[in-house]
Structures are given as C-alpha cells and as structure tokens.
PDB file of C-alpha atoms and ligand atoms in Angstrom:
ATOM      1  CA  UNK A 272     -15.510 -11.542   1.285  1.00 95.00           C
ATOM      2  CA  UNK A 273     -13.639  -9.045   3.452  1.00 97.00           C
ATOM      3  CA  UNK A 274     -10.306  -7.323   3.132  1.00 97.00           C
ATOM      4  CA  UNK A 275      -8.315  -7.066   6.359  1.00 97.00           C
ATOM      5  CA  UNK A 276      -5.813  -4.195   6.316  1.00 95.00           C
ATOM      6  CA  UNK A 277      -3.395  -4.421   9.227  1.00 95.00           C
ATOM      7  CA  UNK A 278      -0.683  -1.902  10.068  1.00 91.00           C
ATOM      8  CA  UNK A 279       1.893  -3.678  12.215  1.00 91.00           C
ATOM      9  CA  UNK A 280       5.512  -3.341  13.283  1.00 88.00           C
ATOM     10  CA  UNK A 281       8.119  -4.656  10.814  1.00 85.00           C
ATOM     11  CA  UNK A 282       9.633  -6.867  13.469  1.00 87.00           C
ATOM     12  CA  UNK A 283       6.332  -8.731  13.905  1.00 92.00           C
ATOM     13  CA  UNK A 284       5.662  -9.267  10.228  1.00 91.00           C
ATOM     14  CA  UNK A 285       7.688 -12.481   9.857  1.00 91.00           C
ATOM     15  CA  UNK A 286       5.788 -14.228  12.656  1.00 94.00           C
ATOM     16  CA  UNK A 287       2.420 -12.938  11.408  1.00 96.00           C
ATOM     17  CA  UNK A 288       2.935 -13.961   7.775  1.00 93.00           C
ATOM     18  CA  UNK A 289       4.241 -17.387   8.752  1.00 94.00           C
ATOM     19  CA  UNK A 290       1.220 -18.064  10.941  1.00 96.00           C
ATOM     20  CA  UNK A 291      -1.222 -16.765   8.297  1.00 96.00           C
ATOM     21  CA  UNK A 292       0.326 -19.064   5.671  1.00 93.00           C
ATOM     22  CA  UNK A 293       0.253 -22.004   8.108  1.00 94.00           C
ATOM     23  CA  UNK A 294      -3.478 -21.409   8.594  1.00 95.00           C
ATOM     24  CA  UNK A 295      -4.071 -21.213   4.840  1.00 94.00           C
ATOM     25  CA  UNK A 296      -4.466 -17.464   4.398  1.00 95.00           C
ATOM     26  CA  UNK A 297      -2.908 -15.430   1.630  1.00 90.00           C
ATOM     27  CA  UNK A 298      -1.327 -12.152   2.621  1.00 91.00           C
ATOM     28  CA  UNK A 299       0.327  -9.302   0.751  1.00 87.00           C
ATOM     29  CA  UNK A 300       2.882  -7.136   2.514  1.00 86.00           C
ATOM     30  CA  UNK A 301       3.119  -3.457   1.541  1.00 83.00           C
ATOM     31  CA  UNK A 302       6.129  -1.353   2.404  1.00 67.00           C
ATOM     32  CA  UNK A 303       5.040   1.410   4.747  1.00 65.00           C
ATOM     33  CA  UNK A 304       6.196   3.835   7.366  1.00 62.00           C
ATOM     34  CA  UNK A 305       4.329   5.829   9.885  1.00 52.00           C
ATOM     35  CA  UNK A 306       1.639   5.736  12.385  1.00 49.00           C
ATOM     36  CA  UNK A 307       2.767   8.926  14.121  1.00 40.00           C
ATOM     37  CA  UNK A 308       5.522   9.123  11.471  1.00 37.00           C
ATOM     38  CA  UNK A 309       7.521   6.301  12.978  1.00 53.00           C
ATOM     39  CA  UNK A 310       9.558   4.239  10.562  1.00 56.00           C
ATOM     40  CA  UNK A 311       9.429   0.474  10.671  1.00 74.00           C
ATOM     41  CA  UNK A 312       5.766  -0.207  10.010  1.00 81.00           C
ATOM     42  CA  UNK A 313       4.336  -2.688   7.566  1.00 85.00           C
ATOM     43  CA  UNK A 314       0.866  -2.868   6.072  1.00 88.00           C
ATOM     44  CA  UNK A 315      -0.533  -6.313   5.369  1.00 92.00           C
ATOM     45  CA  UNK A 316      -3.549  -7.044   3.150  1.00 93.00           C
ATOM     46  CA  UNK A 317      -5.439 -10.281   3.777  1.00 95.00           C
ATOM     47  CA  UNK A 318      -8.472 -11.302   1.737  1.00 95.00           C
ATOM     48  CA  UNK A 319     -10.783 -13.592   3.749  1.00 96.00           C
ATOM     49  CA  UNK A 320     -14.216 -15.128   3.784  1.00 96.00           C
ATOM     50  CA  UNK A 321     -16.651 -13.301   6.077  1.00 96.00           C
ATOM     51  CA  UNK A 322     -16.560 -16.086   8.697  1.00 97.00           C
ATOM     52  CA  UNK A 323     -12.743 -15.999   8.814  1.00 97.00           C
ATOM     53  CA  UNK A 324     -12.391 -12.369   9.966  1.00 97.00           C
ATOM     54  CA  UNK A 325     -12.245 -13.265  13.651  1.00 97.00           C
ATOM     55  CA  UNK A 326      -9.650 -15.984  13.020  1.00 97.00           C
ATOM     56  CA  UNK A 327      -7.397 -13.540  11.206  1.00 98.00           C
ATOM     57  CA  UNK A 328      -7.862 -10.825  13.821  1.00 97.00           C
ATOM     58  CA  UNK A 329      -6.982 -13.471  16.440  1.00 97.00           C
ATOM     59  CA  UNK A 330      -3.790 -14.377  14.579  1.00 98.00           C
ATOM     60  CA  UNK A 331      -2.820 -10.680  14.367  1.00 97.00           C
ATOM     61  CA  UNK A 332      -3.419 -10.255  18.108  1.00 96.00           C
ATOM     62  CA  UNK A 333      -1.408 -13.363  18.918  1.00 96.00           C
ATOM     63  CA  UNK A 334       1.623 -12.331  16.822  1.00 96.00           C
ATOM     64  CA  UNK A 335       1.580  -8.527  16.973  1.00 95.00           C
ATOM     65  CA  UNK A 336      -0.157  -7.504  20.231  1.00 89.00           C
ATOM     66  CA  UNK A 337       1.518  -4.564  21.929  1.00 87.00           C
ATOM     67  CA  UNK A 338       3.464  -5.769  24.969  1.00 86.00           C
ATOM     68  CA  UNK A 339       6.058  -4.588  27.440  1.00 86.00           C
ATOM     69  CA  UNK A 340       9.660  -5.530  26.900  1.00 82.00           C
ATOM     70  CA  UNK A 341      12.800  -4.809  28.890  1.00 83.00           C
ATOM     71  CA  UNK A 342      15.508  -3.084  26.892  1.00 79.00           C
ATOM     72  CA  UNK A 343      18.870  -1.755  27.998  1.00 79.00           C
ATOM     73  CA  UNK A 344      19.329   1.905  27.221  1.00 71.00           C
ATOM     74  CA  UNK A 345      22.295   4.262  27.408  1.00 68.00           C
ATOM     75  CA  UNK A 346      20.262   7.455  27.749  1.00 61.00           C
ATOM     76  CA  UNK A 347      21.524   9.946  30.333  1.00 59.00           C
ATOM     77  CA  UNK A 348      19.934   9.391  33.721  1.00 57.00           C
ATOM     78  CA  UNK A 349      20.211  12.851  35.136  1.00 59.00           C
ATOM     79  CA  UNK A 350      20.775  15.088  32.148  1.00 58.00           C
ATOM     80  CA  UNK A 351      24.502  15.275  32.799  1.00 58.00           C
ATOM     81  CA  UNK A 352      26.925  13.883  30.224  1.00 57.00           C
ATOM     82  CA  UNK A 353      28.725  11.934  32.952  1.00 61.00           C
ATOM     83  CA  UNK A 354      25.629   9.916  33.813  1.00 61.00           C
ATOM     84  CA  UNK A 355      25.452   7.696  30.718  1.00 66.00           C
ATOM     85  CA  UNK A 356      25.160   4.227  32.197  1.00 70.00           C
ATOM     86  CA  UNK A 357      23.407   1.179  30.785  1.00 76.00           C
ATOM     87  CA  UNK A 358      20.146   0.493  32.590  1.00 76.00           C
ATOM     88  CA  UNK A 359      17.055  -1.548  31.801  1.00 80.00           C
ATOM     89  CA  UNK A 360      13.756   0.112  30.934  1.00 81.00           C
ATOM     90  CA  UNK A 361      10.368  -1.269  30.041  1.00 83.00           C
ATOM     91  CA  UNK A 362       9.158  -0.232  26.585  1.00 81.00           C
ATOM     92  CA  UNK A 363       6.000  -1.003  24.637  1.00 81.00           C
ATOM     93  CA  UNK A 364       6.649  -2.946  21.415  1.00 83.00           C
ATOM     94  CA  UNK A 365       4.354  -4.358  18.764  1.00 87.00           C
ATOM     95  CA  UNK A 366       0.754  -3.349  18.377  1.00 91.00           C
ATOM     96  CA  UNK A 367      -1.499  -3.436  15.345  1.00 93.00           C
ATOM     97  CA  UNK A 368      -4.174  -1.234  13.802  1.00 93.00           C
ATOM     98  CA  UNK A 369      -6.713  -3.375  11.973  1.00 96.00           C
ATOM     99  CA  UNK A 370      -9.322  -2.201   9.439  1.00 96.00           C
ATOM    100  CA  UNK A 371     -11.864  -4.663   8.016  1.00 97.00           C
ATOM    101  CA  UNK A 372     -13.465  -3.525   4.766  1.00 97.00           C
ATOM    102  CA  UNK A 373     -16.238  -5.204   2.756  1.00 97.00           C
ATOM    103  CA  UNK A 374     -15.244  -6.591  -0.637  1.00 97.00           C
ATOM    104  CA  UNK A 375     -18.017  -6.309  -3.224  1.00 96.00           C
ATOM    105  CA  UNK A 376     -16.312  -8.389  -5.839  1.00 95.00           C
ATOM    106  CA  UNK A 377     -13.365 -10.730  -5.568  1.00 94.00           C
ATOM    107  CA  UNK A 378     -11.536 -12.470  -8.397  1.00 93.00           C
ATOM    108  CA  UNK A 379      -8.440 -14.547  -8.790  1.00 90.00           C
ATOM    109  CA  UNK A 380      -7.301 -14.786 -12.423  1.00 90.00           C
TER     110      UNK A 380
ATOM    111  CA  UNK B  45     -17.241   4.943  -7.402  1.00 95.00           C
ATOM    112  CA  UNK B  46     -15.256   1.793  -6.703  1.00 97.00           C
ATOM    113  CA  UNK B  47     -11.672   1.139  -5.727  1.00 97.00           C
ATOM    114  CA  UNK B  48     -10.046  -1.827  -7.475  1.00 97.00           C
ATOM    115  CA  UNK B  49      -7.137  -3.253  -5.500  1.00 95.00           C
ATOM    116  CA  UNK B  50      -5.128  -5.727  -7.583  1.00 95.00           C
ATOM    117  CA  UNK B  51      -2.161  -7.763  -6.386  1.00 91.00           C
ATOM    118  CA  UNK B  52      -0.175  -8.800  -9.450  1.00 91.00           C
ATOM    119  CA  UNK B  53       3.303  -9.966 -10.407  1.00 88.00           C
ATOM    120  CA  UNK B  54       5.938  -7.235 -10.852  1.00 85.00           C
ATOM    121  CA  UNK B  55       6.742  -8.493 -14.324  1.00 87.00           C
ATOM    122  CA  UNK B  56       3.135  -7.875 -15.468  1.00 92.00           C
ATOM    123  CA  UNK B  57       2.861  -4.364 -14.019  1.00 90.00           C
ATOM    124  CA  UNK B  58       4.359  -2.522 -16.986  1.00 91.00           C
ATOM    125  CA  UNK B  59       1.885  -4.022 -19.447  1.00 94.00           C
ATOM    126  CA  UNK B  60      -1.060  -3.512 -17.076  1.00 96.00           C
ATOM    127  CA  UNK B  61      -0.292   0.134 -16.290  1.00 93.00           C
ATOM    128  CA  UNK B  62       0.327   0.949 -19.937  1.00 94.00           C
ATOM    129  CA  UNK B  63      -3.008  -0.547 -20.974  1.00 96.00           C
ATOM    130  CA  UNK B  64      -4.875   1.163 -18.098  1.00 96.00           C
ATOM    131  CA  UNK B  65      -3.446   4.553 -19.092  1.00 92.00           C
ATOM    132  CA  UNK B  66      -4.268   3.878 -22.763  1.00 94.00           C
ATOM    133  CA  UNK B  67      -7.874   3.256 -21.731  1.00 95.00           C
ATOM    134  CA  UNK B  68      -7.994   6.434 -19.653  1.00 94.00           C
ATOM    135  CA  UNK B  69      -7.743   4.966 -16.155  1.00 95.00           C
ATOM    136  CA  UNK B  70      -5.541   6.335 -13.382  1.00 90.00           C
ATOM    137  CA  UNK B  71      -3.579   3.792 -11.406  1.00 91.00           C
ATOM    138  CA  UNK B  72      -1.290   3.962  -8.391  1.00 87.00           C
ATOM    139  CA  UNK B  73       1.378   1.307  -7.895  1.00 86.00           C
ATOM    140  CA  UNK B  74       2.330   0.330  -4.349  1.00 83.00           C
ATOM    141  CA  UNK B  75       5.520  -1.524  -3.537  1.00 67.00           C
ATOM    142  CA  UNK B  76       4.625  -4.896  -2.116  1.00 65.00           C
ATOM    143  CA  UNK B  77       5.841  -8.418  -1.535  1.00 61.00           C
ATOM    144  CA  UNK B  78       4.079 -11.592  -0.738  1.00 52.00           C
ATOM    145  CA  UNK B  79       1.103 -13.598  -1.362  1.00 48.00           C
ATOM    146  CA  UNK B  80       2.511 -16.755   0.197  1.00 40.00           C
ATOM    147  CA  UNK B  81       5.564 -14.609   1.083  1.00 37.00           C
ATOM    148  CA  UNK B  82       6.892 -14.573  -2.464  1.00 53.00           C
ATOM    149  CA  UNK B  83       8.791 -11.452  -3.438  1.00 56.00           C
ATOM    150  CA  UNK B  84       8.062  -9.688  -6.659  1.00 74.00           C
ATOM    151  CA  UNK B  85       4.436  -8.704  -6.221  1.00 81.00           C
ATOM    152  CA  UNK B  86       2.950  -5.293  -6.839  1.00 85.00           C
ATOM    153  CA  UNK B  87      -0.317  -3.861  -5.556  1.00 88.00           C
ATOM    154  CA  UNK B  88      -2.147  -1.504  -7.897  1.00 92.00           C
ATOM    155  CA  UNK B  89      -4.979   0.852  -6.837  1.00 93.00           C
ATOM    156  CA  UNK B  90      -7.435   1.950  -9.542  1.00 95.00           C
ATOM    157  CA  UNK B  91     -10.358   4.285  -8.809  1.00 95.00           C
ATOM    158  CA  UNK B  92     -13.215   3.744 -11.268  1.00 96.00           C
ATOM    159  CA  UNK B  93     -16.853   4.545 -11.914  1.00 96.00           C
ATOM    160  CA  UNK B  94     -19.206   1.701 -10.994  1.00 96.00           C
ATOM    161  CA  UNK B  95     -19.853   0.781 -14.637  1.00 97.00           C
ATOM    162  CA  UNK B  96     -16.112   0.582 -15.379  1.00 97.00           C
ATOM    163  CA  UNK B  97     -15.327  -2.220 -12.930  1.00 97.00           C
ATOM    164  CA  UNK B  98     -15.756  -4.999 -15.498  1.00 97.00           C
ATOM    165  CA  UNK B  99     -13.568  -3.149 -18.021  1.00 97.00           C
ATOM    166  CA  UNK B 100     -10.759  -2.826 -15.503  1.00 98.00           C
ATOM    167  CA  UNK B 101     -11.082  -6.449 -14.369  1.00 97.00           C
ATOM    168  CA  UNK B 102     -10.950  -7.420 -18.050  1.00 97.00           C
ATOM    169  CA  UNK B 103      -7.750  -5.421 -18.571  1.00 98.00           C
ATOM    170  CA  UNK B 104      -6.191  -7.086 -15.516  1.00 97.00           C
ATOM    171  CA  UNK B 105      -7.150 -10.533 -16.832  1.00 96.00           C
ATOM    172  CA  UNK B 106      -5.755  -9.714 -20.283  1.00 96.00           C
ATOM    173  CA  UNK B 107      -2.388  -8.507 -19.000  1.00 96.00           C
ATOM    174  CA  UNK B 108      -1.844 -10.520 -15.827  1.00 95.00           C
ATOM    175  CA  UNK B 109      -3.746 -13.805 -16.176  1.00 90.00           C
ATOM    176  CA  UNK B 110      -1.813 -16.786 -14.839  1.00 87.00           C
ATOM    177  CA  UNK B 111      -0.470 -18.860 -17.700  1.00 87.00           C
ATOM    178  CA  UNK B 112       1.966 -21.665 -18.372  1.00 86.00           C
ATOM    179  CA  UNK B 113       5.423 -20.787 -19.593  1.00 83.00           C
ATOM    180  CA  UNK B 114       8.378 -22.956 -20.577  1.00 83.00           C
ATOM    181  CA  UNK B 115      11.553 -22.109 -18.678  1.00 79.00           C
ATOM    182  CA  UNK B 116      14.938 -23.792 -18.711  1.00 79.00           C
ATOM    183  CA  UNK B 117      16.021 -24.911 -15.290  1.00 72.00           C
ATOM    184  CA  UNK B 118      19.320 -26.245 -13.930  1.00 68.00           C
ATOM    185  CA  UNK B 119      17.837 -28.020 -10.923  1.00 61.00           C
ATOM    186  CA  UNK B 120      19.209 -31.494 -10.258  1.00 60.00           C
ATOM    187  CA  UNK B 121      17.189 -34.219 -11.970  1.00 57.00           C
ATOM    188  CA  UNK B 122      17.889 -37.081  -9.648  1.00 59.00           C
ATOM    189  CA  UNK B 123      19.149 -35.518  -6.444  1.00 58.00           C
ATOM    190  CA  UNK B 124      22.747 -36.270  -7.340  1.00 58.00           C
ATOM    191  CA  UNK B 125      25.183 -33.390  -7.838  1.00 58.00           C
ATOM    192  CA  UNK B 126      26.318 -34.899 -11.144  1.00 61.00           C
ATOM    193  CA  UNK B 127      22.871 -34.664 -12.672  1.00 61.00           C
ATOM    194  CA  UNK B 128      22.654 -30.873 -13.148  1.00 66.00           C
ATOM    195  CA  UNK B 129      21.617 -30.512 -16.788  1.00 71.00           C
ATOM    196  CA  UNK B 130      19.552 -27.772 -18.411  1.00 76.00           C
ATOM    197  CA  UNK B 131      16.024 -28.931 -19.223  1.00 76.00           C
ATOM    198  CA  UNK B 132      12.743 -27.185 -20.012  1.00 80.00           C
ATOM    199  CA  UNK B 133       9.886 -27.188 -17.521  1.00 82.00           C
ATOM    200  CA  UNK B 134       6.441 -25.667 -17.608  1.00 83.00           C
ATOM    201  CA  UNK B 135       5.817 -23.128 -14.841  1.00 82.00           C
ATOM    202  CA  UNK B 136       2.826 -20.983 -13.955  1.00 82.00           C
ATOM    203  CA  UNK B 137       3.538 -17.238 -14.195  1.00 83.00           C
ATOM    204  CA  UNK B 138       1.360 -14.211 -13.714  1.00 87.00           C
ATOM    205  CA  UNK B 139      -1.959 -14.272 -11.911  1.00 91.00           C
ATOM    206  CA  UNK B 140      -3.815 -11.553 -10.065  1.00 93.00           C
ATOM    207  CA  UNK B 141      -5.892 -11.256  -6.931  1.00 93.00           C
ATOM    208  CA  UNK B 142      -8.523  -8.548  -7.357  1.00 96.00           C
ATOM    209  CA  UNK B 143     -10.590  -6.874  -4.621  1.00 96.00           C
ATOM    210  CA  UNK B 144     -13.314  -4.370  -5.508  1.00 97.00           C
ATOM    211  CA  UNK B 145     -14.326  -2.084  -2.647  1.00 97.00           C
ATOM    212  CA  UNK B 146     -17.074   0.536  -2.572  1.00 97.00           C
ATOM    213  CA  UNK B 147     -15.940   4.161  -2.292  1.00 97.00           C
ATOM    214  CA  UNK B 148     -18.313   6.319  -0.236  1.00 96.00           C
ATOM    215  CA  UNK B 149     -16.677   9.571  -1.110  1.00 95.00           C
ATOM    216  CA  UNK B 150     -14.197  10.443  -3.814  1.00 94.00           C
ATOM    217  CA  UNK B 151     -12.378  13.735  -4.297  1.00 92.00           C
ATOM    218  CA  UNK B 152      -9.631  15.032  -6.500  1.00 90.00           C
ATOM    219  CA  UNK B 153      -8.150  18.279  -5.201  1.00 90.00           C
TER     220      UNK B 153
ATOM    221  CA  UNK C 191     -15.229   4.339  11.202  1.00 95.00           C
ATOM    222  CA  UNK C 192     -13.874   5.255   7.771  1.00 97.00           C
ATOM    223  CA  UNK C 193     -10.588   4.647   6.052  1.00 97.00           C
ATOM    224  CA  UNK C 194      -9.277   7.594   4.052  1.00 97.00           C
ATOM    225  CA  UNK C 195      -6.876   6.533   1.285  1.00 95.00           C
ATOM    226  CA  UNK C 196      -5.081   9.529  -0.223  1.00 95.00           C
ATOM    227  CA  UNK C 197      -2.636   9.430  -3.137  1.00 91.00           C
ATOM    228  CA  UNK C 198      -0.515  12.568  -2.925  1.00 91.00           C
ATOM    229  CA  UNK C 199       2.816  13.883  -4.155  1.00 88.00           C
ATOM    230  CA  UNK C 200       5.889  12.879  -2.146  1.00 85.00           C
ATOM    231  CA  UNK C 201       6.878  16.500  -1.686  1.00 87.00           C
ATOM    232  CA  UNK C 202       3.600  17.252   0.112  1.00 92.00           C
ATOM    233  CA  UNK C 203       3.713  14.257   2.432  1.00 90.00           C
ATOM    234  CA  UNK C 204       5.841  15.869   5.157  1.00 91.00           C
ATOM    235  CA  UNK C 205       3.454  18.820   5.559  1.00 94.00           C
ATOM    236  CA  UNK C 206       0.371  16.568   5.428  1.00 96.00           C
ATOM    237  CA  UNK C 207       1.612  14.064   7.983  1.00 93.00           C
ATOM    238  CA  UNK C 208       2.782  16.804  10.348  1.00 94.00           C
ATOM    239  CA  UNK C 209      -0.601  18.512  10.244  1.00 96.00           C
ATOM    240  CA  UNK C 210      -2.486  15.229  10.667  1.00 96.00           C
ATOM    241  CA  UNK C 211      -0.424  14.373  13.746  1.00 92.00           C
ATOM    242  CA  UNK C 212      -0.909  17.909  15.111  1.00 94.00           C
ATOM    243  CA  UNK C 213      -4.664  17.420  14.826  1.00 95.00           C
ATOM    244  CA  UNK C 214      -4.518  14.039  16.538  1.00 94.00           C
ATOM    245  CA  UNK C 215      -4.894  11.731  13.538  1.00 95.00           C
ATOM    246  CA  UNK C 216      -2.849   8.603  12.932  1.00 90.00           C
ATOM    247  CA  UNK C 217      -1.563   8.093   9.429  1.00 91.00           C
ATOM    248  CA  UNK C 218       0.368   5.339   7.671  1.00 88.00           C
ATOM    249  CA  UNK C 219       2.473   6.168   4.646  1.00 86.00           C
ATOM    250  CA  UNK C 220       2.826   3.551   1.884  1.00 83.00           C
ATOM    251  CA  UNK C 221       5.568   3.715  -0.712  1.00 67.00           C
ATOM    252  CA  UNK C 222       3.991   4.181  -4.109  1.00 65.00           C
ATOM    253  CA  UNK C 223       4.536   5.398  -7.617  1.00 61.00           C
ATOM    254  CA  UNK C 224       2.205   6.302 -10.369  1.00 51.00           C
ATOM    255  CA  UNK C 225      -0.995   7.849 -11.230  1.00 48.00           C
ATOM    256  CA  UNK C 226      -0.262   8.090 -14.934  1.00 40.00           C
ATOM    257  CA  UNK C 227       2.972   6.200 -14.172  1.00 37.00           C
ATOM    258  CA  UNK C 228       4.665   9.239 -12.646  1.00 53.00           C
ATOM    259  CA  UNK C 229       7.154   8.507  -9.919  1.00 56.00           C
ATOM    260  CA  UNK C 230       7.085  10.422  -6.685  1.00 74.00           C
ATOM    261  CA  UNK C 231       3.638   9.630  -5.345  1.00 81.00           C
ATOM    262  CA  UNK C 232       2.808   8.510  -1.838  1.00 85.00           C
ATOM    263  CA  UNK C 233      -0.286   6.740  -0.571  1.00 88.00           C
ATOM    264  CA  UNK C 234      -1.435   7.643   2.942  1.00 92.00           C
ATOM    265  CA  UNK C 235      -3.946   5.619   4.995  1.00 93.00           C
ATOM    266  CA  UNK C 236      -5.851   7.464   7.730  1.00 95.00           C
ATOM    267  CA  UNK C 237      -8.409   5.755   9.953  1.00 95.00           C
ATOM    268  CA  UNK C 238     -11.020   8.227  11.235  1.00 96.00           C
ATOM    269  CA  UNK C 239     -14.375   8.454  12.964  1.00 96.00           C
ATOM    270  CA  UNK C 240     -17.266   9.113  10.565  1.00 96.00           C
ATOM    271  CA  UNK C 241     -17.622  12.746  11.690  1.00 97.00           C
ATOM    272  CA  UNK C 242     -13.909  13.407  11.103  1.00 97.00           C
ATOM    273  CA  UNK C 243     -13.875  12.648   7.375  1.00 97.00           C
ATOM    274  CA  UNK C 244     -14.452  16.267   6.330  1.00 97.00           C
ATOM    275  CA  UNK C 245     -11.725  17.493   8.703  1.00 97.00           C
ATOM    276  CA  UNK C 246      -9.207  15.105   7.201  1.00 98.00           C
ATOM    277  CA  UNK C 247     -10.248  15.899   3.623  1.00 97.00           C
ATOM    278  CA  UNK C 248      -9.838  19.572   4.539  1.00 97.00           C
ATOM    279  CA  UNK C 249      -6.314  18.983   5.863  1.00 98.00           C
ATOM    280  CA  UNK C 250      -5.413  17.120   2.662  1.00 97.00           C
ATOM    281  CA  UNK C 251      -6.746  19.989   0.564  1.00 96.00           C
ATOM    282  CA  UNK C 252      -4.855  22.533   2.619  1.00 96.00           C
ATOM    283  CA  UNK C 253      -1.506  20.765   2.368  1.00 96.00           C
ATOM    284  CA  UNK C 254      -1.688  18.994  -0.998  1.00 95.00           C
ATOM    285  CA  UNK C 255      -4.040  20.979  -3.250  1.00 89.00           C
ATOM    286  CA  UNK C 256      -2.800  21.249  -6.825  1.00 87.00           C
ATOM    287  CA  UNK C 257      -1.445  24.744  -7.489  1.00 86.00           C
ATOM    288  CA  UNK C 258       0.574  26.639 -10.014  1.00 86.00           C
ATOM    289  CA  UNK C 259       4.225  27.193  -9.382  1.00 82.00           C
ATOM    290  CA  UNK C 260       6.885  29.043 -11.363  1.00 83.00           C
ATOM    291  CA  UNK C 261       9.903  26.885 -12.166  1.00 78.00           C
ATOM    292  CA  UNK C 262      12.959  27.674 -14.225  1.00 79.00           C
ATOM    293  CA  UNK C 263      13.469  25.237 -17.045  1.00 71.00           C
ATOM    294  CA  UNK C 264      16.340  24.676 -19.494  1.00 68.00           C
ATOM    295  CA  UNK C 265      14.272  22.979 -22.192  1.00 61.00           C
ATOM    296  CA  UNK C 266      14.997  24.143 -25.757  1.00 60.00           C
ATOM    297  CA  UNK C 267      12.758  26.996 -26.822  1.00 58.00           C
ATOM    298  CA  UNK C 268      12.719  26.395 -30.510  1.00 60.00           C
ATOM    299  CA  UNK C 269      13.797  22.822 -30.999  1.00 58.00           C
ATOM    300  CA  UNK C 270      17.348  23.878 -31.905  1.00 58.00           C
ATOM    301  CA  UNK C 271      20.237  22.780 -29.684  1.00 58.00           C
ATOM    302  CA  UNK C 272      21.536  26.372 -29.574  1.00 62.00           C
ATOM    303  CA  UNK C 273      18.366  27.684 -27.965  1.00 62.00           C
ATOM    304  CA  UNK C 274      18.777  26.228 -24.464  1.00 66.00           C
ATOM    305  CA  UNK C 275      18.228  29.216 -22.190  1.00 71.00           C
ATOM    306  CA  UNK C 276      16.828  29.304 -18.673  1.00 76.00           C
ATOM    307  CA  UNK C 277      13.284  30.660 -18.618  1.00 76.00           C
ATOM    308  CA  UNK C 278      10.439  30.530 -16.095  1.00 80.00           C
ATOM    309  CA  UNK C 279       7.347  28.432 -16.733  1.00 81.00           C
ATOM    310  CA  UNK C 280       4.212  27.840 -14.708  1.00 83.00           C
ATOM    311  CA  UNK C 281       3.685  24.191 -13.751  1.00 81.00           C
ATOM    312  CA  UNK C 282       0.969  22.436 -11.754  1.00 81.00           C
ATOM    313  CA  UNK C 283       2.313  20.796  -8.591  1.00 83.00           C
ATOM    314  CA  UNK C 284       0.606  18.882  -5.810  1.00 87.00           C
ATOM    315  CA  UNK C 285      -2.857  17.489  -6.060  1.00 91.00           C
ATOM    316  CA  UNK C 286      -4.461  14.558  -4.259  1.00 93.00           C
ATOM    317  CA  UNK C 287      -6.816  11.716  -5.108  1.00 93.00           C
ATOM    318  CA  UNK C 288      -8.897  10.816  -2.070  1.00 96.00           C
ATOM    319  CA  UNK C 289     -10.970   7.662  -1.539  1.00 96.00           C
ATOM    320  CA  UNK C 290     -13.130   7.237   1.580  1.00 97.00           C
ATOM    321  CA  UNK C 291     -14.072   3.633   2.326  1.00 97.00           C
ATOM    322  CA  UNK C 292     -16.352   2.327   5.076  1.00 97.00           C
ATOM    323  CA  UNK C 293     -14.671   0.283   7.798  1.00 97.00           C
ATOM    324  CA  UNK C 294     -16.885  -2.526   9.132  1.00 96.00           C
ATOM    325  CA  UNK C 295     -14.618  -3.431  11.993  1.00 95.00           C
ATOM    326  CA  UNK C 296     -11.749  -1.557  13.571  1.00 94.00           C
ATOM    327  CA  UNK C 297      -9.387  -2.830  16.246  1.00 92.00           C
ATOM    328  CA  UNK C 298      -6.231  -1.607  17.847  1.00 90.00           C
ATOM    329  CA  UNK C 299      -4.398  -4.401  19.697  1.00 90.00           C
TER     330      UNK C 299
HETATM  331 NI1   NI D  67     -18.330 -10.504   1.530  1.00 69.87          NI
HETATM  332 NI1   NI D  68     -19.833   4.295  -6.084  1.00 69.87          NI
HETATM  333 NI1   NI D  69     -18.043   3.577  10.572  1.00 69.87          NI
END
C-alpha cells in the first residue's frame, strides 16, 4: 500500500477528483496554501495498492500538468500610468508536486 | 516512531480527539473534505511510538467505526411529489481510513 | 527524498515560510488545529533532498522553537471577582513537532 500526497492548484482539483473517482480511487482533499506561499493550492491524499501508483501519477499528470495559457492582463506596458491597455500574455498554470510514501499498515473500519 | 494518518467523519472527531488526549496521545486535526468527494471529513495526524500503533487504531475503531443508524428522511417514496412523508431509514455513518507510515526522524523543539 | 511534516503555531508560520523560501525550499501550508485540541496550529509540508533534512529542521528550530514570553493577563489573582488586575506572567509560546518520512517516489509535473 502506498500513500500518494499531491499538492496541486485549486482550479485543477475538481477535474482530478472526478477522474480519480471514475477510476475507482478514493481521495481526500486537504485545504492548503503555499508552495512559494501562493494561495490557491490543494493537497490531495490518495491511498493505493503498490501497482496502482503509476496509474494515479498518470491521472495527476493528465489533469494537473503545468501548461501555458493565454490570459488578458491590464498591467502597465511601459511603467507609465497612461499605458494600461488589455493585452494577452502567456502564463504557466497548473502543475503538481507528488510524494509517494510507503504505508506500513492500512485499515478501513 | 510511526505517523498515523486517519481520515474520519467530522462528527466523530470530537469523541476521537477527546479519547486520544485522555490516553496521552497528541493529535493534529487537518481540515479536509472528500473521500468520494463527500464534505464533512477530517484528517487527523497522530505521532506514536511503534508499540502504540495498535492502541491508537483501537481508539479510532472504538470512536469512528462505521455503523448503522436510523434516520428520518423526507425523500419521496414513489417519485411523485405527493408522496413526501417522513419515514425511518437505516444509513451507514462513521468509518475511518487509517494509514500508518514510518517516521525516520522525530523531533519536538 | 524526504518529506518533512511540521506542526507549528500559526503565529510562527510567516517567519518559517519566509525563511524556507529564502533558503530555496518549497513548502505547503495545511490548515490545522490541535495538538491537545488547541486551535491555532498549522501543518507545513516540505519536500527535501536527504542531505537537506538537518537544514530544514534547523530552520524550524530557529523560527518556531518553544520559548518563554511575558504576557499581561487579567485573570483573577485570588479567585475573587474584585481581584482582576493586570499582571505579567511568563508563558511558553511556539514549539514544533517534526516528522521526517521517506519519499519513495517524487515527481513534479
Ligand atoms: Ni505497500
Ligand atoms: Ni519508528
Ligand atoms: Ni530519498
């Protein structure tokens, strides 16, 4: 038995938990913040059989992988207050930090 | 040293933490949701000596074991809106998922 | 790879997380309560290389170590309602419980 501890972005947690449940895994979502102090993170605990670790890591990659996304920002372009115009920028969203820990004893009561 | 990670129902956490403290254990309660996405779960961390694992698992069983409970529901009996009547049903409440993990180093500072 | 799980006091978490980030560590803060049921605790997860465990434990000690502090209290001195007067008392603040767990597999995606 292994415990998969995944720190992911809040916005990816719905997709991840839905896919885990679809595949028959049980997950527990902890409220968390951080990774470089950023708000909006979630920690997910998933207890799995040893041979299921790669499946779960695959599901986390599929639903939470860091990727580029175009967003429209209003930040000043040139440092002058007159230059606030909407323009698209590419940002990195998502990403997951995954720890797999051995479970010596597992019980469901 | 072992770390016991128990995911339990919120409603059982008061009883569990009280009994753990009575028996001299220190527990930390994390806010959590889920297990099949259900709200109302709590994750409890308990650091224990190796020989205390069975005691702690026993306390969790005693206070959180899943059990049947009669509740009165107002759900429709036959699918028709006229059929809403209070009636007792047996539901499963409680239950705990327990992971025991080895602790390589433990410090209290 | 190791996972450091530290239960600390809320009031020390700002200093700890700032120093961890300064030293290049990534930390995740979980909302928690307890240790003897007291509110105001925080659980921090820090993933580190094996040789960095002592550094991180040192940072936790430096920022969260339990210490005496003078506070002014208004508790009754003699049990009589007339005896409420402000007076300084020494209390213990801070403190951390640290668990270090082996990580079998670590991935950042
Ligand atoms: Ni195993
Ligand atoms: Ni041990
Ligand atoms: Ni390692």
